[in-house]
Amino acid sequence: PSLNFDSIIKGISGVVDLCHSNAKCDYIDTSKRKIKYLHGGNNKDSHFHKNDIKQMCTDILNHSYMRFAGVIFQPITGTPMGSGASCVRADLCLSWYEYKWLCNNPMSNQQLLVRYVDDILSVNIEDTKRMCQEVNPPELTLNDTSTSSLSTN
């Protein structure tokens, strides 16, 4: 199943807020092929307030359409198919949920949990499935395709 739009928007908004909070700025400047944080914006087309960025992400999700068998559909979950930015939006969203969970549940140096797109590698974690259910929004389910006993002999 895909994440619903509210979960995606919540995740992306969390990342945007965290980035601006760490930079102690509310605006970004996207001119000159680089992005930098600003303490105040002006009316330039290349200056965006953090709320503008969140609204643009919301608009992209809410106003995306796809064509299948000659019929046009408006998706209600997931990110727009075929968009180059879909993977980035999904990664940002899931990164936010992981960040929130890790802030309250630090892992030991002997534990490892790594996600690459939609694959998860865990080392020395007793119940990876339970942990992933705690980390991710409830509508996202984990399909266990693990091999429980791997040997490095």
Short mmCIF file of C-alpha atoms in Angstrom, two decimals, residues 15-122:
data_model
loop_
_atom_site.label_atom_id
_atom_site.label_comp_id
_atom_site.label_asym_id
_atom_site.label_seq_id
_atom_site.Cartn_x
_atom_site.Cartn_y
_atom_site.Cartn_z
CA VAL A 15 11.77 17.86 6.90
CA VAL A 16 11.24 21.43 5.65
CA ASP A 17 10.63 22.71 9.20
CA LEU A 18 13.65 20.83 10.55
CA CYS A 19 15.97 22.20 7.84
CA HIS A 20 14.81 25.77 8.36
CA SER A 21 14.96 25.39 12.14
CA ASN A 22 18.55 24.13 12.02
CA ALA A 23 19.51 26.98 9.68
CA LYS A 24 17.59 29.46 11.88
CA CYS A 25 16.03 30.94 8.74
CA ASP A 26 12.54 30.96 7.23
CA TYR A 27 13.45 31.62 3.58
CA ILE A 28 15.56 30.04 0.87
CA ASP A 29 17.04 31.59 -2.25
CA THR A 30 17.10 29.30 -5.28
CA SER A 31 18.89 31.62 -7.68
CA LYS A 32 22.26 31.01 -9.33
CA ARG A 33 21.83 27.22 -9.46
CA LYS A 34 22.35 26.82 -5.72
CA ILE A 35 20.15 27.03 -2.68
CA LYS A 36 20.99 29.10 0.37
CA TYR A 37 19.05 30.03 3.48
CA LEU A 38 17.97 33.63 4.10
CA HIS A 39 16.89 35.41 7.27
CA GLY A 40 14.36 37.48 5.36
CA GLY A 41 12.89 37.25 1.91
CA ASN A 42 11.89 39.83 -0.60
CA ASN A 43 9.60 39.66 -3.59
CA LYS A 44 12.14 37.99 -5.86
CA ASP A 45 10.86 34.98 -7.80
CA SER A 46 13.74 32.94 -6.39
CA HIS A 47 12.98 33.56 -2.68
CA PHE A 48 10.60 31.17 -0.96
CA HIS A 49 9.25 31.06 2.59
CA LYS A 50 9.18 27.59 4.16
CA ASN A 51 5.36 27.63 4.04
CA ASP A 52 5.52 28.31 0.29
CA ILE A 53 7.65 25.19 -0.15
CA LYS A 54 5.20 23.09 1.87
CA GLN A 55 2.27 24.49 -0.14
CA MET A 56 4.00 23.69 -3.45
CA CYS A 57 4.54 20.08 -2.31
CA THR A 58 0.89 19.85 -1.28
CA ASP A 59 -0.27 21.29 -4.61
CA ILE A 60 1.86 18.83 -6.60
CA LEU A 61 0.28 15.90 -4.77
CA ASN A 62 -3.28 17.23 -4.92
CA HIS A 63 -3.15 18.25 -8.59
CA SER A 64 -1.44 15.30 -10.25
CA TYR A 65 -3.15 13.07 -12.78
CA MET A 66 -2.29 9.93 -14.72
CA ARG A 67 -3.68 8.31 -17.84
CA PHE A 68 -4.35 4.57 -18.06
CA ALA A 69 -6.16 2.86 -20.94
CA GLY A 70 -7.32 6.23 -22.23
CA VAL A 71 -8.91 7.23 -18.90
CA ILE A 72 -7.53 10.03 -16.70
CA PHE A 73 -7.28 9.30 -12.97
CA GLN A 74 -6.39 11.44 -9.97
CA PRO A 75 -4.40 9.36 -7.47
CA ILE A 76 -5.30 9.66 -3.78
CA THR A 77 -2.21 7.91 -2.37
CA GLY A 78 1.48 7.76 -3.18
CA THR A 79 3.52 10.19 -5.24
CA PRO A 80 2.88 10.95 -8.93
CA MET A 81 4.04 8.10 -11.13
CA GLY A 82 6.72 8.89 -13.69
CA SER A 83 7.84 12.06 -11.95
CA GLY A 84 11.59 12.31 -11.43
CA ALA A 85 10.94 13.86 -8.04
CA SER A 86 8.68 11.05 -6.78
CA CYS A 87 11.54 9.04 -5.31
CA VAL A 88 12.94 12.15 -3.63
CA ARG A 89 9.55 13.03 -2.10
CA ALA A 90 9.11 9.47 -0.85
CA ASP A 91 12.62 9.42 0.60
CA LEU A 92 12.14 12.79 2.34
CA CYS A 93 8.84 11.66 3.77
CA LEU A 94 10.16 8.37 5.15
CA SER A 95 13.32 10.08 6.41
CA TRP A 96 11.17 12.37 8.56
CA TYR A 97 9.37 9.45 10.21
CA GLU A 98 12.71 7.70 10.80
CA TYR A 99 14.23 10.87 12.27
CA LYS A 100 11.31 11.35 14.67
CA TRP A 101 11.52 7.74 15.83
CA LEU A 102 15.32 7.77 16.27
CA CYS A 103 15.17 10.95 18.37
CA ASN A 104 13.14 9.02 20.96
CA ASN A 105 14.65 5.54 20.46
CA PRO A 106 18.44 5.70 20.13
CA MET A 107 20.09 2.55 18.81
CA SER A 108 23.26 0.99 20.19
CA ASN A 109 26.53 0.99 18.25
CA GLN A 110 26.05 -2.71 17.51
CA GLN A 111 22.67 -2.22 15.82
CA LEU A 112 22.12 -1.15 12.24
CA LEU A 113 18.92 -0.27 10.40
CA VAL A 114 19.35 1.10 6.89
CA ARG A 115 16.68 1.90 4.31
CA TYR A 116 17.44 2.31 0.62
CA VAL A 117 14.30 3.41 -1.20
CA ASP A 118 11.93 0.62 -0.14
CA ASP A 119 14.42 -2.02 1.04
CA ILE A 120 15.53 -2.34 4.67
CA LEU A 121 18.65 -3.97 6.04
CA SER A 122 18.81 -4.69 9.75
#
